[in-house]
XYZ file of C-alpha atoms in Angstrom:
576
model
C -0.429 -0.188 0.532
C 1.454 3.141 -1.062
C 1.380 6.123 1.087
C -0.400 9.831 0.223
C 3.117 11.434 -0.956
C 4.705 8.038 -2.904
C 0.903 7.730 -5.097
C 1.808 11.800 -5.063
C 5.586 11.163 -6.595
C 4.099 8.179 -9.300
C 1.240 10.470 -10.147
C 3.508 13.579 -10.929
C 5.778 10.761 -12.478
C 2.709 9.423 -15.397
C 1.934 12.548 -16.143
C 5.501 13.848 -16.973
C 6.060 10.221 -18.376
C 2.608 10.367 -20.819
C 2.740 13.652 -21.803
C 6.584 13.352 -23.057
C 5.156 9.751 -24.961
C 2.029 11.498 -26.203
C 4.626 14.037 -28.382
C 6.743 10.604 -29.626
C 3.565 8.958 -30.637
C 2.943 11.102 -33.586
C 4.909 9.188 -36.092
C 3.906 5.737 -34.780
C -0.257 3.984 -34.201
C -0.551 3.408 -30.932
C -0.131 -0.404 -31.623
C 3.209 0.211 -32.518
C 4.463 3.102 -30.551
C 3.119 0.921 -27.667
C 6.257 -1.751 -28.716
C 8.417 0.635 -28.406
C 8.342 2.440 -25.656
C 7.813 -0.798 -23.830
C 10.508 -2.269 -24.699
C 12.353 0.109 -23.512
C 11.346 0.625 -19.801
C 11.467 -3.077 -20.062
C 15.981 -2.735 -20.962
C 16.055 0.444 -18.313
C 14.802 -2.185 -15.690
C 17.022 -5.065 -16.193
C 19.515 -2.465 -16.575
C 18.997 -0.652 -13.590
C 18.980 -4.165 -11.189
C 21.582 -5.350 -12.862
C 23.354 -1.923 -11.258
C 21.919 -2.123 -8.422
C 23.343 -5.038 -7.800
C 26.736 -4.058 -9.476
C 27.028 -1.297 -6.383
C 25.931 -4.005 -3.819
C 28.876 -6.423 -5.132
C 31.324 -3.704 -4.735
C 30.487 -3.009 -1.559
C 30.542 -6.505 -0.260
C 33.889 -7.224 -2.007
C 35.810 -4.293 -0.268
C 34.098 -5.356 3.072
C 36.473 -7.769 5.369
C 33.477 -8.828 7.248
C 31.759 -9.864 3.948
C 32.354 -13.669 2.900
C 32.890 -11.403 -0.577
C 35.642 -9.685 0.633
C 38.421 -9.169 -1.505
C 41.966 -8.311 0.642
C 43.713 -5.184 -0.850
C 46.907 -6.912 -0.123
C 46.400 -9.868 -2.467
C 47.200 -7.918 -6.065
C 49.460 -9.507 -8.660
C 52.681 -9.936 -7.261
C 54.396 -7.461 -8.956
C 51.585 -4.129 -8.351
C 50.977 -2.348 -6.233
C 48.480 -3.251 -3.626
C 46.414 -0.668 -1.185
C 41.919 -0.020 -1.256
C 42.908 2.790 -3.724
C 44.883 1.317 -5.800
C 44.638 0.396 -9.231
C 44.945 -2.590 -9.514
C 43.115 -3.467 -6.780
C 40.552 -1.971 -9.133
C 41.111 -3.779 -11.846
C 40.824 -6.622 -9.930
C 37.345 -5.987 -8.670
C 36.148 -4.256 -12.149
C 36.934 -8.402 -13.029
C 34.994 -9.774 -10.519
C 31.761 -7.094 -10.470
C 31.817 -9.076 -14.646
C 31.524 -12.439 -13.416
C 28.424 -13.826 -13.856
C 26.712 -16.203 -11.110
C 27.412 -13.489 -9.117
C 23.717 -11.708 -10.489
C 22.239 -15.513 -11.183
C 22.870 -16.000 -7.431
C 19.902 -13.316 -6.403
C 17.742 -14.073 -9.479
C 18.875 -10.556 -11.236
C 19.514 -10.715 -15.450
C 22.681 -10.622 -16.747
C 23.441 -7.554 -19.151
C 26.428 -8.162 -21.272
C 28.232 -4.156 -21.102
C 26.247 -3.339 -25.316
C 22.908 -3.663 -23.705
C 23.400 -1.092 -20.659
C 21.969 1.232 -20.146
C 24.948 4.093 -19.744
C 25.910 2.510 -23.353
C 22.446 2.703 -24.990
C 22.436 6.573 -23.848
C 26.088 7.495 -24.458
C 25.921 6.022 -27.640
C 21.941 7.133 -28.765
C 22.519 9.882 -30.825
C 26.319 9.235 -32.409
C 24.816 6.113 -34.764
C 22.473 8.147 -36.104
C 23.080 8.341 -39.803
C 25.091 4.736 -39.096
C 28.825 4.804 -36.826
C 30.940 2.268 -35.486
C 30.981 2.614 -31.900
C 33.673 0.461 -29.876
C 32.815 -1.783 -26.039
C 34.133 -3.822 -23.672
C 34.069 -7.574 -23.077
C 34.284 -8.483 -19.715
C 38.058 -8.518 -19.913
C 38.566 -5.936 -20.284
C 39.344 -6.254 -24.314
C 37.545 -3.507 -26.744
C 35.547 -4.805 -29.967
C 34.056 -2.571 -32.535
C 30.162 -2.805 -33.731
C 29.233 -1.500 -35.968
C 25.305 0.123 -35.809
C 23.315 1.403 -39.023
C 21.152 2.733 -36.743
C 19.179 3.408 -33.152
C 16.530 1.484 -34.115
C 20.084 -2.024 -34.695
C 20.789 -0.358 -31.091
C 18.195 -1.734 -29.276
C 17.411 -4.527 -31.103
C 21.100 -5.431 -30.628
C 20.745 -4.576 -26.786
C 17.662 -6.781 -27.094
C 19.689 -9.788 -28.942
C 22.459 -9.739 -26.066
C 20.042 -9.735 -23.009
C 18.558 -12.516 -24.563
C 21.502 -14.549 -25.443
C 23.223 -14.216 -21.477
C 19.464 -15.594 -20.287
C 17.845 -18.015 -21.340
C 14.945 -17.733 -19.535
C 13.994 -14.638 -21.684
C 14.775 -16.452 -25.098
C 12.162 -15.600 -27.632
C 10.168 -12.626 -25.618
C 11.563 -9.588 -26.291
C 10.099 -7.522 -29.480
C 13.872 -6.584 -31.488
C 11.978 -5.308 -34.685
C 13.240 -1.301 -33.775
C 15.131 -1.910 -36.690
C 11.613 -1.592 -38.708
C 9.888 0.606 -37.056
C 9.133 3.782 -39.243
C 10.331 6.524 -37.532
C 12.452 9.016 -37.271
C 16.025 8.097 -35.523
C 16.061 11.517 -33.390
C 13.163 10.657 -32.154
C 14.037 6.951 -30.779
C 16.913 9.122 -29.100
C 15.179 11.096 -28.065
C 12.520 9.061 -26.197
C 15.486 6.697 -24.985
C 16.586 9.828 -23.106
C 12.954 10.232 -21.724
C 12.932 7.257 -20.623
C 15.995 7.943 -18.733
C 14.308 10.296 -16.567
C 12.732 8.055 -14.662
C 13.639 8.461 -11.311
C 14.775 6.219 -8.472
C 16.304 7.564 -6.180
C 12.902 7.784 -4.446
C 13.146 6.682 -0.257
C 10.557 4.703 -0.002
C 9.986 3.042 -3.163
C 12.288 0.997 -4.666
C 13.146 0.161 -8.171
C 11.164 -2.366 -8.786
C 7.699 -1.106 -7.216
C 7.997 2.998 -9.233
C 8.835 0.628 -13.490
C 6.385 -2.099 -12.636
C 4.189 1.227 -12.001
C 4.707 2.762 -14.944
C 4.690 -0.704 -16.874
C 1.379 -1.192 -15.778
C 0.288 2.560 -16.233
C 1.350 2.564 -19.266
C -0.144 -0.515 -20.739
C -3.539 1.592 -19.951
C -3.184 4.372 -21.831
C -1.896 2.635 -24.226
C -5.437 0.630 -23.971
C -6.981 3.355 -24.107
C -5.707 4.864 -26.865
C -6.420 1.716 -29.122
C -9.645 2.217 -28.433
C -11.430 -1.633 -29.570
C -8.171 -3.243 -30.097
C -6.727 -2.031 -26.485
C -9.043 -4.643 -24.484
C -7.147 -7.320 -26.932
C -4.386 -7.012 -23.763
C -5.931 -4.988 -21.093
C -8.650 -5.766 -18.523
C -9.116 -2.631 -16.492
C -6.676 -2.488 -13.139
C -10.105 -2.149 -11.503
C -12.227 -5.151 -12.513
C -8.786 -7.455 -11.722
C -8.494 -5.988 -8.387
C -12.230 -7.609 -7.735
C -11.688 -10.719 -9.281
C -8.465 -11.125 -7.069
C -9.446 -9.734 -3.901
C -12.618 -11.825 -3.714
C -10.543 -15.433 -4.729
C -7.826 -14.598 -2.947
C -4.894 -17.334 -4.637
C -2.455 -16.539 -1.350
C -0.971 -19.652 -2.716
C -1.336 -22.968 -5.276
C -1.480 -22.652 -9.244
C -2.649 -19.730 -10.813
C -4.051 -19.913 -14.356
C -5.142 -17.312 -17.358
C -5.641 -18.906 -20.466
C -6.104 -15.398 -22.020
C -3.606 -13.454 -20.411
C -2.821 -10.612 -22.446
C -0.447 -8.698 -20.444
C -0.728 -10.435 -17.733
C -3.291 -8.125 -15.491
C -4.164 -10.944 -13.423
C -0.989 -12.021 -12.096
C 0.338 -8.911 -11.762
C -2.447 -8.353 -9.425
C -1.892 -11.341 -7.656
C 1.943 -10.410 -6.501
C 0.028 -7.093 -5.565
C -2.426 -9.290 -3.138
C 0.567 -11.706 -1.369
C 2.469 -8.626 -0.349
C -0.414 -7.202 0.666
C -1.654 -10.190 2.650
C 2.322 -10.845 3.542
C 2.451 -7.498 5.301
C -1.411 -7.782 7.003
C 0.345 -10.831 8.480
C 3.879 -10.360 9.076
C 5.454 -13.000 6.519
C 8.274 -12.450 4.981
C 7.016 -11.547 0.873
C 9.392 -12.798 -0.801
C 9.281 -16.164 0.734
C 5.392 -16.022 0.221
C 5.564 -15.036 -3.530
C 7.301 -18.390 -4.002
C 4.067 -20.617 -2.736
C 2.508 -19.551 -6.551
C 3.061 -20.960 -9.544
C 2.320 -18.569 -12.442
C 0.784 -20.336 -15.836
C -1.072 -18.271 -18.752
C -1.353 -18.760 -22.587
C -1.457 -15.788 -25.541
C -2.920 -16.147 -28.706
C -1.058 -13.146 -30.120
C 2.909 -12.969 -29.967
C 3.375 -9.524 -28.951
C 0.710 -9.311 -26.114
C 2.737 -12.848 -25.257
C 5.741 -10.749 -25.229
C 3.967 -8.180 -23.327
C 3.051 -10.192 -21.169
C 6.536 -12.265 -20.191
C 7.904 -8.397 -20.020
C 5.618 -7.216 -18.087
C 6.589 -10.704 -14.930
C 10.240 -9.757 -15.726
C 10.352 -6.637 -14.504
C 8.478 -7.462 -11.676
C 10.948 -10.747 -10.850
C 7.468 -12.925 -10.889
C 9.010 -16.637 -11.608
C 6.567 -17.681 -15.118
C 5.165 -19.812 -17.322
C 3.462 -19.196 -20.817
C 3.917 -22.581 -22.924
C 6.318 -23.363 -25.753
C 4.435 -20.444 -27.103
C 1.798 -17.600 -28.404
C -0.234 -20.231 -29.316
C -4.685 -20.688 -29.460
C -6.248 -21.967 -26.089
C -8.850 -23.663 -28.423
C -6.572 -25.636 -30.430
C -3.017 -25.823 -28.929
C -4.062 -26.207 -25.246
C -0.218 -24.946 -23.540
C -0.432 -26.593 -20.045
C -2.902 -29.625 -20.986
C -2.390 -31.725 -17.588
C -2.918 -28.296 -15.898
C -5.441 -28.610 -12.541
C -4.445 -24.625 -11.132
C -6.247 -24.090 -7.475
C -6.960 -20.525 -9.282
C -8.173 -19.590 -12.963
C -8.974 -16.154 -14.205
C -9.515 -15.100 -17.300
C -10.925 -11.688 -19.458
C -11.350 -13.901 -23.107
C -12.579 -12.114 -25.498
C -17.037 -11.685 -25.541
C -18.767 -13.597 -27.622
C -17.192 -14.738 -30.325
C -17.970 -16.735 -33.072
C -16.445 -19.256 -35.653
C -14.204 -19.882 -32.690
C -14.153 -24.160 -33.553
C -11.967 -24.181 -36.234
C -10.085 -27.692 -36.113
C -11.433 -28.570 -32.029
C -13.049 -31.741 -32.090
C -17.097 -31.827 -31.171
C -15.890 -34.170 -28.444
C -13.402 -32.190 -27.098
C -12.518 -33.728 -23.356
C -13.363 -30.138 -21.788
C -16.977 -30.260 -22.776
C -17.792 -32.174 -19.920
C -20.801 -30.429 -19.938
C -22.029 -30.048 -23.520
C -20.612 -28.668 -26.478
C -20.167 -25.159 -27.076
C -22.044 -23.593 -30.009
C -19.463 -22.286 -32.986
C -21.806 -19.011 -33.235
C -20.733 -17.698 -29.034
C -17.194 -18.608 -27.212
C -18.043 -18.196 -23.805
C -18.973 -21.556 -22.666
C -15.673 -22.756 -24.463
C -13.793 -19.925 -21.954
C -15.959 -21.482 -19.178
C -15.806 -25.126 -19.384
C -11.410 -24.965 -20.657
C -11.438 -22.999 -17.399
C -13.582 -25.762 -15.805
C -11.425 -28.172 -17.160
C -8.199 -26.887 -15.955
C -9.408 -26.013 -12.689
C -8.048 -28.866 -9.278
C -10.829 -30.227 -7.058
C -10.966 -27.532 -4.414
C -10.079 -24.806 -6.780
C -11.938 -21.937 -7.708
C -12.898 -19.850 -10.694
C -13.527 -15.774 -12.172
C -14.664 -15.071 -15.476
C -15.890 -12.163 -17.519
C -18.461 -12.937 -20.173
C -20.660 -11.276 -21.586
C -23.801 -10.301 -19.643
C -25.492 -12.962 -22.807
C -23.990 -15.765 -21.097
C -26.895 -15.321 -17.625
C -29.548 -16.249 -19.815
C -28.863 -16.977 -23.519
C -30.594 -20.195 -25.069
C -29.695 -20.034 -27.792
C -27.744 -23.171 -29.716
C -27.336 -25.527 -26.397
C -26.101 -22.675 -24.170
C -29.354 -23.231 -22.045
C -28.252 -26.710 -21.586
C -24.738 -25.690 -20.676
C -25.995 -23.628 -18.046
C -28.352 -26.033 -16.737
C -25.563 -29.163 -16.505
C -23.279 -26.244 -14.243
C -26.267 -25.054 -11.530
C -27.623 -28.518 -11.337
C -23.981 -30.077 -10.874
C -24.104 -27.690 -8.022
C -20.686 -25.750 -9.922
C -21.872 -21.662 -10.420
C -20.712 -19.897 -6.473
C -21.918 -16.603 -7.198
C -23.185 -14.249 -9.508
C -22.401 -10.250 -10.249
C -23.203 -7.970 -12.192
C -21.239 -4.575 -13.639
C -22.213 -1.452 -13.813
C -21.681 -0.576 -18.099
C -18.773 1.539 -19.116
C -16.154 -0.627 -17.293
C -14.170 -1.142 -20.803
C -12.265 0.816 -23.453
C -12.913 -1.421 -25.991
C -16.639 -2.773 -25.579
C -19.517 -1.642 -24.127
C -21.524 -5.123 -24.052
C -22.642 -4.901 -20.234
C -20.259 -7.717 -18.309
C -20.992 -10.007 -15.528
C -18.478 -12.341 -12.998
C -18.981 -15.622 -13.048
C -17.532 -17.686 -9.908
C -17.853 -21.436 -10.221
C -15.616 -23.899 -7.699
C -14.959 -27.441 -7.210
C -15.804 -27.859 -4.112
C -18.522 -25.702 -1.965
C -18.202 -28.178 0.656
C -16.719 -26.665 4.339
C -13.119 -26.289 4.340
C -9.834 -23.917 4.883
C -9.579 -21.366 2.449
C -5.537 -20.760 0.525
C -6.042 -17.703 2.664
C -7.333 -19.221 5.815
C -10.157 -18.714 6.029
C -12.654 -20.952 7.340
C -15.567 -21.905 5.090
C -19.006 -22.903 5.601
C -20.820 -25.495 3.898
C -22.316 -23.331 0.561
C -23.684 -26.605 -1.069
C -27.086 -25.658 -3.142
C -27.049 -22.497 -2.419
C -26.463 -19.206 -5.139
C -24.977 -16.015 -4.658
C -26.308 -13.185 -6.633
C -24.752 -9.222 -6.757
C -26.148 -6.492 -8.138
C -22.658 -4.320 -8.341
C -24.599 -2.195 -11.008
C -25.299 0.502 -9.593
C -21.571 1.018 -8.190
C -18.376 3.270 -9.516
C -18.161 6.165 -10.446
C -17.530 8.100 -14.023
C -14.021 8.505 -14.347
C -14.613 10.405 -17.284
C -17.382 11.254 -20.376
C -16.687 7.887 -21.195
C -15.704 5.288 -18.422
C -16.693 4.589 -15.805
C -14.093 2.449 -12.571
C -14.837 1.299 -9.062
C -13.496 2.904 -6.462
C -11.541 0.552 -3.536
C -14.858 0.673 -0.976
C -16.725 -0.471 -4.150
C -14.178 -3.033 -4.309
C -14.532 -3.719 -0.587
C -18.167 -4.249 -0.332
C -18.654 -7.027 -2.936
C -15.480 -8.948 -1.414
C -16.691 -8.247 1.786
C -20.320 -8.981 0.927
C -18.757 -12.739 -1.021
C -16.501 -13.234 2.116
C -19.137 -12.864 4.591
C -21.517 -14.971 2.595
C -18.642 -17.758 2.428
C -18.124 -17.928 6.081
C -21.293 -17.596 7.823
C -20.359 -14.235 9.420
C -22.492 -10.915 9.481
C -23.974 -11.575 6.060
C -27.301 -10.771 5.250
C -29.816 -10.480 1.955
C -29.352 -6.642 0.655
C -32.967 -6.060 -1.577
C -31.518 -4.508 -4.528
C -27.637 -5.294 -4.368
C -27.393 -8.957 -2.357
C -29.427 -12.632 -2.609
C -28.753 -15.578 -1.479
C -30.537 -18.790 -3.611
C -31.177 -22.000 -3.597
C -31.332 -24.567 -6.234
C -34.654 -25.086 -6.455
C -35.375 -20.627 -6.917
C -32.249 -21.073 -9.548
C -35.008 -23.664 -11.598
C -38.094 -22.018 -10.890
C -36.236 -18.918 -12.917
C -35.625 -20.892 -15.788
C -31.953 -21.533 -14.906
C -31.519 -17.205 -15.779
C -28.251 -15.779 -13.362
C -29.121 -12.927 -13.739
C -28.731 -11.009 -10.761
C -31.790 -8.931 -10.965
C -33.658 -11.622 -11.122
C -33.016 -12.430 -7.219
C -31.792 -9.584 -6.080
C -34.715 -7.616 -6.333
C -35.950 -3.833 -6.127
C -33.852 -2.106 -3.101
C -36.947 -0.771 -0.480
C -37.623 2.111 -0.610
C -36.316 4.832 2.650
C -39.687 5.504 4.432
C -40.633 9.561 5.116
C -42.807 9.075 7.228
C -45.570 10.168 5.401
C -49.017 8.400 5.230
C -49.869 6.664 2.052
C -53.319 8.153 1.228
C -51.652 12.078 2.217
C -48.913 11.009 0.211
C -51.457 10.307 -3.227
C -53.224 13.477 -2.685
C -50.423 15.880 -2.544
C -48.978 14.274 -5.518
C -52.269 14.354 -7.620
C -52.464 17.483 -6.551
C -49.021 18.297 -8.283
C -49.888 16.417 -11.155
C -53.356 18.532 -11.126
C -51.987 21.727 -11.291
C -48.209 20.842 -13.899
C -51.870 19.609 -16.100
C -53.570 22.653 -15.858
C -50.390 24.377 -16.615
C -49.375 22.265 -19.378
C -52.878 23.193 -21.092
C -52.198 26.687 -20.173
C -49.334 26.607 -22.502
C -50.287 24.624 -25.532
C -52.947 27.300 -25.690
C -50.434 30.684 -25.801
C -48.609 28.053 -28.142
C -51.574 27.536 -31.054
C -52.483 31.803 -30.148
C -49.183 32.675 -31.032
C -48.013 30.351 -34.387
C -52.089 31.661 -35.291
C -50.910 35.111 -35.111
C -47.788 33.394 -37.049
C -50.450 32.304 -40.182
C -49.757 29.232 -39.257
C -53.568 26.639 -37.873
C -52.496 24.069 -35.881
């Protein structure tokens, strides 16, 4: 949780970066510029993390009490020793270039030609092409022929990939192909260099992670409908994560976009660890991240997003369609979360009708909603839970087998909670949406976060959140943290049986028999009813007499105005 001073620091940073970045965007569309900016932010992060580790090591080499201490007197024979001697500094420099020191703290090894200072020192020189020198770990100089700023960046990314197998194929090395003024690209490097990392309480990882997430959101807005393919608004992701509480176990997103659910999962773990005084780093080791994404560049965005935060991940062998090339066929996850494309048509080419994932009925070709839901359910562990964003039609549609699938899910007691969302939450669609929460075990047990869950068999919770949120601008709505807490606490109270009660117009716990009476329709509005009107103390008969009197007076005034308008029109020669 950031303090108000830290939040102000981050807000100022956001404004500065986006304002400047937006000026540079004039020569590229948002989809291309997104990768250009985020790729350089990634370079800045890995280089800075490397420098921080390098500074730590130098301090340790000079500290007599540290196991890595290098005695200043142990220089090569014939060389002058001492802590300030040139020979001693050369020895330290040599050790600082040993990769194992960095790998032991999970820090990416950054070769000399990919370090930020090298890029910044040469970003103007290489415009139009130049030969530049770079030193290897032994101090030997190599000559590099660089044709442009794009080439300089691509060369740096290739060098990082070559030295870090985990990043193989992850980085977007297309700067040479960008149709952009090379001076603009050099200006972008100078801009990213202004990100300050010397805040008193925020470390560089926190700052860059925040910047990366902010930039993703801004690019999603800039791209409009296409932006929704890689970015889910943070408040919606936060709501699902808060409700499911993925504190430990396997977390899976089969339509991961840029990895927002994983980022919020990490934030949730750190928040809970703080509250319970656990070691955050140790707690993070209790989570395993699995994802899949079809779009190659979005897959790369997600991988960089994880690398910036130091989150270990498994995104399969390659970017691939979840429908036809399942990257984790044997995975059974404890938490499955996703925001897949809504109402996708003709999705099933190459998918067998008897695919084992369709245990509750074959989804129709005209809509993939129940394909996503069943795919996620198939990969949910016996005590696992899932949260899935879908279009509202999924709660009531009876076309082409959808009603039958929904009925089976209800009859088999898999649906735990339905949340109706307000409109205008998404950058890419105005389609009303809802969240499905399913679980394979509604029995009494202890959740991963330590909650004592009661037996909820035969019950479904309906939450109508359509009246929550606020308009953050003319077209987009958002949730406040209080809104998120209200929905989350209601759900958890219902799960535990602590301080829960139905609230007309907002929440209702319904039995399966009630769902059957409603023809297996899951729209929360059907169950929660209308909010109770507050009693103003005025007797009904008196209120009706007063309101009728007001209405009569308004009718009389309306007649007077109508007669006046007709009279004026006749005076102008128009008979009505």
